[in-house]
Coordinates of C-alpha atoms in Angstrom, one line a residue:
M797 CA 0.0 0.0 0.0
T798 CA 1.2 3.5 -0.9
T799 CA 0.5 6.6 1.1
S800 CA -0.7 10.0 -0.2
N801 CA -0.6 12.8 2.2
P802 CA -1.5 16.2 0.7
L803 CA -1.9 17.8 4.1
S804 CA 1.6 17.1 5.4
T805 CA 5.1 16.4 4.1
G806 CA 6.5 13.4 2.1
R807 CA 6.5 12.5 -1.6
S808 CA 5.8 15.5 -3.8
S809 CA 6.8 17.7 -0.9
T810 CA 6.5 21.0 -2.9
R811 CA 2.9 20.3 -3.7
R812 CA 2.1 19.2 -0.2
A813 CA 3.8 22.2 1.5
F814 CA 1.7 24.4 -0.8
L815 CA -1.5 22.6 0.2
A816 CA -0.7 22.9 3.9
A817 CA -0.2 26.6 3.5
G818 CA -3.6 26.8 1.7
A819 CA -2.5 28.9 -1.3
A820 CA -4.8 28.8 -4.3
G821 CA -3.4 29.4 -7.7
I822 CA -5.8 30.2 -10.6
A823 CA -4.3 28.1 -13.3
A824 CA -7.1 25.7 -14.2
T825 CA -8.7 26.4 -17.5
A826 CA -12.3 26.2 -16.5
G827 CA -15.0 25.8 -19.1
C828 CA -12.6 24.7 -21.9
T829 CA -14.1 23.6 -25.2
G830 CA -11.2 21.5 -26.3
S831 CA -9.6 21.0 -29.6
A832 CA -9.4 18.3 -32.3
E833 CA -6.0 17.2 -31.3
P834 CA -5.6 17.4 -27.5
S835 CA -2.1 18.5 -26.4
E836 CA 0.1 15.9 -24.7
D837 CA 1.6 18.8 -22.6
V838 CA -1.4 19.0 -20.3
V839 CA -3.4 16.7 -18.1
R840 CA -7.0 16.8 -19.0
I841 CA -9.6 16.5 -16.2
G842 CA -13.3 16.5 -16.7
V843 CA -15.7 17.6 -14.0
L844 CA -19.5 17.3 -14.6
E845 CA -21.2 18.6 -11.4
D846 CA -24.6 20.2 -11.3
R847 CA -24.5 24.0 -10.9
S848 CA -28.1 24.5 -12.0
G849 CA -31.3 22.5 -11.9
G850 CA -32.7 20.3 -9.1
F851 CA -29.4 19.1 -7.7
A852 CA -27.4 22.4 -7.9
L853 CA -27.7 22.8 -4.1
N854 CA -25.6 19.6 -3.8
G855 CA -23.4 19.8 -6.9
T856 CA -22.1 23.4 -6.8
S857 CA -19.8 22.8 -3.9
K858 CA -18.5 19.6 -5.5
W859 CA -17.5 21.7 -8.5
Q860 CA -16.0 24.4 -6.3
T861 CA -13.7 22.0 -4.4
S862 CA -12.7 20.4 -7.7
V863 CA -11.6 23.8 -9.0
L864 CA -9.8 24.4 -5.7
A865 CA -7.9 21.1 -5.8
I866 CA -6.9 21.7 -9.5
E867 CA -5.8 25.2 -8.8
E868 CA -3.7 24.0 -5.8
L869 CA -2.1 21.3 -7.9
N870 CA -1.3 23.7 -10.8
E871 CA 0.2 26.3 -8.5
S872 CA 2.6 23.6 -7.2
G873 CA 3.6 22.3 -10.6
G874 CA 0.7 20.4 -11.9
I875 CA 0.9 16.6 -12.4
L876 CA 4.1 15.2 -13.8
G877 CA 5.2 18.8 -14.4
K878 CA 2.2 19.3 -16.7
E879 CA -0.6 21.9 -16.2
I880 CA -4.0 20.5 -15.5
E881 CA -6.7 21.6 -18.0
L882 CA -10.2 21.5 -16.7
F883 CA -13.3 20.7 -18.7
D884 CA -16.4 21.5 -16.7
P885 CA -19.6 22.2 -18.6
D886 CA -22.7 22.2 -16.4
P887 CA -24.9 19.1 -16.8
Q888 CA -27.8 21.1 -15.3
S889 CA -29.2 18.1 -13.3
D890 CA -30.3 16.5 -16.6
N891 CA -29.4 12.9 -17.2
Q892 CA -29.7 13.1 -20.9
R893 CA -27.2 16.0 -20.8
Y894 CA -25.0 13.9 -18.6
Q895 CA -24.9 11.3 -21.4
E896 CA -24.1 13.9 -24.1
L897 CA -21.4 15.6 -22.0
T898 CA -19.8 12.4 -20.9
R899 CA -19.5 11.2 -24.5
R900 CA -18.1 14.6 -25.5
L901 CA -15.5 14.6 -22.7
I902 CA -14.4 11.1 -23.5
Q903 CA -14.4 11.2 -27.3
R904 CA -13.6 14.8 -28.2
E905 CA -11.8 16.2 -25.1
K906 CA -10.1 12.9 -24.3
V907 CA -10.0 13.5 -20.6
D908 CA -7.5 11.5 -18.6
A909 CA -9.9 11.2 -15.6
L910 CA -13.6 12.1 -15.1
W911 CA -15.6 13.2 -12.0
A912 CA -19.3 13.3 -12.6
G913 CA -22.7 13.2 -11.1
Y914 CA -24.6 13.7 -7.8
S915 CA -27.4 11.2 -8.1
S916 CA -27.0 7.4 -8.5
A917 CA -29.4 7.8 -11.5
A918 CA -26.9 10.1 -13.2
R919 CA -24.1 7.6 -12.5
E920 CA -26.1 4.7 -13.9
T921 CA -27.0 6.9 -17.0
I922 CA -23.4 7.3 -17.9
R923 CA -22.0 4.0 -16.7
P924 CA -22.5 2.2 -20.0
L925 CA -20.3 4.9 -21.7
I926 CA -17.7 4.6 -18.9
N927 CA -17.7 0.8 -19.5
Q928 CA -17.6 1.1 -23.3
Y929 CA -14.6 3.4 -23.4
E930 CA -13.0 2.1 -20.2
Q931 CA -12.8 5.6 -18.8
L932 CA -11.2 6.3 -15.4
Y933 CA -14.2 7.7 -13.5
F934 CA -14.5 8.9 -9.9
Y935 CA -18.0 9.0 -8.4
T936 CA -18.0 10.9 -5.1
T937 CA -21.5 11.1 -3.8
Q938 CA -22.4 8.9 -0.8
Y939 CA -24.5 6.1 -2.4
E940 CA -26.3 2.9 -2.0
G941 CA -23.2 0.8 -2.6
G942 CA -22.4 -2.4 -4.5
V943 CA -20.7 -1.0 -7.6
C944 CA -17.8 -3.3 -8.5
D945 CA -16.6 -1.9 -11.8
S946 CA -13.1 -2.0 -13.3
T947 CA -12.6 1.7 -14.1
I948 CA -14.9 3.3 -11.6
F949 CA -13.9 4.5 -8.1
P950 CA -17.0 5.3 -6.0
V951 CA -15.1 7.0 -3.2
G952 CA -18.1 8.4 -1.2
A953 CA -19.4 6.5 1.8
T954 CA -21.8 3.6 1.0
A955 CA -25.2 3.0 2.6
R956 CA -23.7 0.2 4.6
Q957 CA -21.1 2.5 6.0
Q958 CA -23.5 5.4 6.8
L959 CA -26.5 3.4 7.9
G960 CA -24.3 1.0 9.7
A961 CA -23.3 3.9 12.0
V962 CA -26.8 5.2 12.6
V963 CA -29.3 2.3 12.7
P964 CA -27.6 0.3 15.5
H965 CA -27.2 3.5 17.6
L966 CA -30.8 4.5 17.3
I967 CA -32.1 1.0 18.1
E968 CA -30.0 1.1 21.3
E969 CA -31.1 4.6 22.2
Y970 CA -34.8 4.7 21.3
G971 CA -36.0 1.2 20.5
P972 CA -36.4 -1.4 17.8
R973 CA -39.5 -0.2 15.8
I974 CA -38.5 1.6 12.5
Y975 CA -40.5 3.4 9.8
T976 CA -38.5 4.0 6.6
I977 CA -39.2 6.7 4.1
A978 CA -36.9 6.9 1.0
A979 CA -36.6 8.3 -2.5
D980 CA -38.2 6.1 -5.1
Y981 CA -35.2 5.2 -7.3
N982 CA -32.3 2.8 -7.0
F983 CA -30.6 4.7 -4.2
G984 CA -33.6 4.9 -1.9
Q985 CA -34.8 1.4 -2.6
I986 CA -31.4 -0.2 -1.9
S987 CA -30.9 2.0 1.1
G988 CA -34.2 0.7 2.4
D989 CA -32.9 -2.9 2.0
W990 CA -29.9 -1.9 4.1
V991 CA -32.1 -0.5 6.9
R992 CA -34.0 -3.9 7.0
I993 CA -30.7 -5.8 7.1
L994 CA -29.2 -3.7 9.8
A995 CA -32.4 -3.8 11.8
E996 CA -32.4 -7.6 11.7
E997 CA -28.7 -7.7 12.7
N998 CA -29.3 -5.4 15.7
G999 CA -32.7 -6.7 17.0
G1000 CA -34.8 -4.1 15.2
E1001 CA -37.9 -4.3 13.0
V1002 CA -39.1 -2.2 10.0
I1003 CA -42.8 -1.7 10.7
G1004 CA -43.5 0.6 7.7
E1005 CA -41.8 1.5 4.5
E1006 CA -42.6 4.1 1.8
F1007 CA -40.7 5.0 -1.4
I1008 CA -41.6 8.5 -2.5
P1009 CA -41.1 9.9 -6.1
L1010 CA -38.7 12.8 -6.4
D1011 CA -41.4 15.3 -7.5
V1012 CA -43.4 14.9 -4.3
S1013 CA -43.4 17.8 -2.0
Q1014 CA -46.5 17.3 0.1
F1015 CA -46.1 14.7 2.9
G1016 CA -49.3 15.0 5.0
S1017 CA -50.5 11.5 4.3
T1018 CA -47.0 10.1 5.0
I1019 CA -46.8 11.9 8.3
N1020 CA -50.3 10.6 9.3
R1021 CA -49.2 7.1 8.5
I1022 CA -46.0 7.5 10.6
Q1023 CA -48.0 8.9 13.5
E1024 CA -50.5 6.0 13.3
A1025 CA -47.7 3.4 13.2
D1026 CA -46.0 5.0 16.2
P1027 CA -42.4 3.8 15.5
D1028 CA -39.5 4.4 17.9
F1029 CA -37.7 6.3 15.1
V1030 CA -37.9 7.1 11.4
M1031 CA -35.2 6.4 8.9
S1032 CA -35.2 9.0 6.1
M1033 CA -33.4 8.6 2.8
L1034 CA -35.2 11.4 1.1
V1035 CA -33.4 13.2 -1.7
G1036 CA -33.6 16.6 -3.4
Q1037 CA -35.2 20.0 -2.9
N1038 CA -38.9 18.7 -3.1
H1039 CA -38.3 16.2 -0.4
T1040 CA -36.8 18.8 2.0
S1041 CA -40.3 20.0 2.6
F1042 CA -41.0 16.9 4.7
Y1043 CA -39.0 18.3 7.6
N1044 CA -40.9 21.6 7.9
Q1045 CA -44.2 19.7 7.5
R1046 CA -43.1 17.2 10.1
A1047 CA -42.4 20.0 12.6
S1048 CA -45.7 21.7 11.9
A1049 CA -47.6 18.4 12.5
G1050 CA -45.8 17.9 15.8
L1051 CA -44.1 14.7 14.6
D1052 CA -41.3 14.7 17.3
I1053 CA -40.0 11.2 16.7
P1054 CA -36.2 11.0 16.2
I1055 CA -35.1 10.6 12.6
G1056 CA -32.0 8.8 11.3
S1057 CA -30.6 9.5 7.8
S1058 CA -27.8 9.1 5.3
T1059 CA -28.8 12.0 3.1
T1060 CA -29.8 15.0 5.4
M1061 CA -27.6 17.9 6.5
A1062 CA -24.2 16.7 5.2
Q1063 CA -25.3 17.2 1.6
G1064 CA -28.0 19.9 1.4
Y1065 CA -27.2 21.6 4.7
E1066 CA -30.8 21.6 5.8
H1067 CA -29.7 22.4 9.3
R1068 CA -28.7 25.8 7.9
R1069 CA -31.5 26.4 5.4
L1070 CA -34.5 25.3 7.5
N1071 CA -35.8 27.0 10.6
P1072 CA -35.6 25.1 13.9
P1073 CA -37.0 22.8 15.0
A1074 CA -37.5 21.2 11.6
L1075 CA -34.5 18.9 12.1
A1076 CA -34.8 18.4 15.9
D1077 CA -33.3 15.0 16.9
M1078 CA -32.0 14.3 13.4
Y1079 CA -29.1 11.8 13.4
V1080 CA -27.1 11.4 10.2
G1081 CA -24.2 9.1 9.4
V1082 CA -21.5 11.1 7.8
N1083 CA -17.8 10.9 6.8
Y1084 CA -17.5 14.7 6.7
M1085 CA -19.3 17.9 7.4
E1086 CA -17.7 21.4 7.5
E1087 CA -18.6 21.5 11.2
V1088 CA -16.3 18.6 12.1
D1089 CA -13.9 20.3 14.4
T1090 CA -10.4 19.0 13.7
E1091 CA -7.2 20.7 12.6
A1092 CA -7.4 19.2 9.1
S1093 CA -11.0 20.0 8.6
N1094 CA -10.7 23.6 9.9
A1095 CA -7.8 24.3 7.6
F1096 CA -9.7 22.9 4.6
V1097 CA -12.8 25.0 5.5
E1098 CA -10.6 28.1 5.6
R1099 CA -9.1 27.4 2.2
F1100 CA -12.5 26.7 0.7
Y1101 CA -14.0 30.0 1.9
D1102 CA -10.9 32.0 1.0
R1103 CA -11.5 30.8 -2.6
W1104 CA -15.3 30.8 -2.6
P1105 CA -16.3 33.5 0.0
D1106 CA -19.9 33.5 -1.1
A1107 CA -20.4 29.8 -1.0
P1108 CA -23.3 28.8 1.2
Y1109 CA -21.8 25.5 2.5
L1110 CA -19.0 23.0 2.1
N1111 CA -20.7 19.6 1.9
Q1112 CA -19.7 16.0 2.3
E1113 CA -19.4 15.2 -1.4
A1114 CA -17.3 18.3 -2.0
Q1115 CA -14.7 16.9 0.4
N1116 CA -14.8 13.7 -1.5
N1117 CA -14.1 15.5 -4.8
Y1118 CA -11.2 17.3 -3.2
F1119 CA -9.3 14.4 -1.7
S1120 CA -9.9 12.1 -4.7
I1121 CA -8.5 14.7 -7.2
H1122 CA -5.3 14.8 -5.0
M1123 CA -5.4 11.0 -4.8
Y1124 CA -5.5 10.8 -8.5
A1125 CA -2.6 13.2 -8.9
E1126 CA -0.5 11.1 -6.5
A1127 CA -1.3 7.9 -8.3
A1128 CA -0.3 9.5 -11.7
E1129 CA 2.9 10.8 -10.2
R1130 CA 3.8 7.3 -8.9
A1131 CA 2.8 5.7 -12.2
G1132 CA 4.9 8.2 -14.0
T1133 CA 2.1 8.6 -16.6
T1134 CA -1.5 9.6 -17.0
D1135 CA -2.2 6.5 -19.0
Q1136 CA -5.5 5.4 -17.5
E1137 CA -4.7 1.7 -17.2
A1138 CA -1.4 2.5 -15.4
V1139 CA -3.0 4.9 -13.0
I1140 CA -5.7 2.4 -12.2
E1141 CA -3.0 -0.2 -11.5
E1142 CA -1.4 2.2 -9.1
L1143 CA -4.6 3.0 -7.3
E1144 CA -5.3 -0.7 -7.0
K1145 CA -2.2 -1.1 -4.9
G1146 CA -4.1 0.8 -2.2
V1147 CA -3.6 4.4 -1.2
E1148 CA -3.7 6.1 2.2
I1149 CA -4.4 9.8 2.1
E1150 CA -4.8 12.4 4.8
A1151 CA -8.2 13.9 3.9
P1152 CA -10.0 16.7 5.7
E1153 CA -12.1 13.9 7.4
G1154 CA -8.9 12.2 8.7
T1155 CA -6.5 9.6 7.4
I1156 CA -8.4 7.2 5.1
E1157 CA -7.5 4.4 2.8
L1158 CA -8.6 3.3 -0.7
D1159 CA -9.3 -0.5 -0.8
G1160 CA -7.7 -1.5 -4.1
D1161 CA -9.8 -4.6 -4.5
T1162 CA -13.1 -2.9 -4.4
H1163 CA -12.2 0.7 -5.5
H1164 CA -14.0 2.0 -2.4
M1165 CA -12.7 4.1 0.6
N1166 CA -12.5 3.1 4.2
H1167 CA -14.1 6.1 5.9
H1168 CA -14.2 7.8 9.3
M1169 CA -18.0 7.6 10.0
R1170 CA -19.5 9.8 12.5
I1171 CA -23.0 10.4 13.8
G1172 CA -24.0 14.0 13.5
H1173 CA -26.9 15.1 15.7
A1174 CA -29.0 18.2 15.4
D1175 CA -30.8 19.5 18.5
S1176 CA -33.9 21.6 18.7
N1177 CA -31.9 24.7 17.7
H1178 CA -30.1 22.8 14.9
D1179 CA -26.8 23.0 16.8
L1180 CA -24.6 20.0 15.8
S1181 CA -22.6 17.6 17.8
F1182 CA -20.7 14.5 16.6
G1183 CA -20.0 11.2 18.2
N1184 CA -19.6 7.4 17.8
E1185 CA -16.7 7.8 15.3
Q1186 CA -15.9 4.5 13.7
Y1187 CA -13.5 3.5 10.9
I1188 CA -15.7 1.5 8.5
G1189 CA -14.5 -0.3 5.4
A1190 CA -16.2 -1.6 2.2
G1191 CA -17.3 -4.8 3.9
F1192 CA -20.2 -5.7 1.6
L1193 CA -18.2 -5.9 -1.6
Q1194 CA -15.5 -7.8 0.2
E1195 CA -18.2 -10.3 1.3
V1196 CA -19.4 -10.8 -2.3
G1197 CA -15.8 -11.3 -3.5
C1198 CA -15.2 -8.2 -5.5
S1199 CA -11.5 -8.2 -6.4
L1200 CA -11.1 -5.9 -9.4
P1201 CA -7.4 -6.4 -10.0
D1202 CA -8.1 -10.2 -10.4
D1203 CA -11.5 -10.0 -12.0
P1204 CA -12.2 -6.6 -13.8
E1205 CA -16.0 -6.9 -13.8
T1206 CA -18.6 -4.2 -14.4
T1207 CA -21.3 -5.2 -11.8
Q1208 CA -23.5 -3.6 -9.2
Y1209 CA -24.2 -6.2 -6.5
L1210 CA -27.5 -5.8 -4.6
P1211 CA -28.0 -6.7 -0.9
A1212 CA -31.0 -8.9 -2.0
E1213 CA -28.4 -11.2 -3.8
V1214 CA -26.7 -11.9 -0.5
Y1215 CA -29.2 -11.4 2.3
D1216 CA -32.6 -12.9 2.9
L1217 CA -34.9 -9.9 2.5

C-alpha cells in the first residue's frame, strides 16, 4: 500500500507544502471547449457537477472544491510537471445532458480522468459509456453501494457505512421499531434494503416503508401514517429539494419522533437552510461535514471559503471530490504517466491519504474508501454535535468477493443477492 498525504510532508513535498499553506493558484482552464488534437503537454480532467437544476444545491460545492484542488495542484507544478486543463460544462441536473457531455469529454476532449454526477441515477445513466470506453471515473456522492466496476472509483461513503453507523445507535437509544421513508429510485430502494438488514442484525424491525417519487413535496399522508404506526424512530433517505419540505411539515404536524438519515444535513445543509425545530433530533451518518472540528477540517474549510467567500456550504461530497483529485494526482505521479490503465493499477495497490475527514485508505480490490464515519446530531436549535466515530470499510463488496485487480468486472451487487430480505 502506498501513502498519499496532501496535508503534510513526504512524496511530492513541494505540492504538499503548498496545500498545507492553503494557497490557491488560478491556473485551471475552467470551461474549456477542447480541440481536435488534444495536447500531450497538459493533463485533461473532466468535472461534470450540477451547478443548475434540481441538484445544484448539492453539486455546486462539488464543482467548487474540484476547481480548488486543481488550482492548488497547478500552483505547485501540476501533475508530472504538466498543467491541468479543466473541462467543466454544467450538466444542469439533466441525465440526458450527462450522457451527451460524458460522450463529449471522452471522445472529443479525451479527458484523462472524469468526476461526474450527484445522483445514482446520473451515475447509472453514464456508466454504459464509462464501460464502453474504459474511462477512469470517480463518483464521489455517498451512495447505495455495490458497484464493482473495473474503471470506476466510488469514493463516497456507502449506505452500509452510513446506515451501519446510525441504525444500531438509534435502536439502542430509542427502541427497535423503525419506519422507513426513502426516495423512489435505486438509491432509496437499496438503502431501504440496508435498513432492513441492519435492523435484523441489531434486534430491530421495520414496521413501515414508503418509497416516494422525487417530484413529491406534500407529505401530509405520509406523516399521518407514521403517527398511526408510532415507531421508535424514522429512517429517512429522502433526496432533493422537493423532499426537503418533509422536515418543515413534520415539525408543523408535531411529529417529534427521532429521525436517522444518510442524506440529510451533510449534503443539502438543511440544518442551515430550515428554521428550527424542523430537524430536531436528526441523526445522520457522515464521513464529513464542515462543522467537524479537527485541525485538518478547519484548515480545509478556511481554504475553501478563502477561494469561494460567497459559497453557502461545504458539503460531504465536496470533500470527496477534493481528496480524490489529489489522490488521482498522487497515483499518476507514482505511475509516471497519466495512462489510465497504469493509473488504475497504481490506485489498486491501495492508497492512504490524509483527507479533511482524517486519514483514510482506498481499498484497491473494491475501489472504495474506508471512511471515518460519525453520527451528526442536530438538537432543537439545529446545533450540531458529533459522536460514535468509527472507521468502517467496504465490507459488503468484500463479502461478495469483489476483487477488481483479479477480475475486472462491471457489476453492481445488490443486498438482496446476498441477504434474505
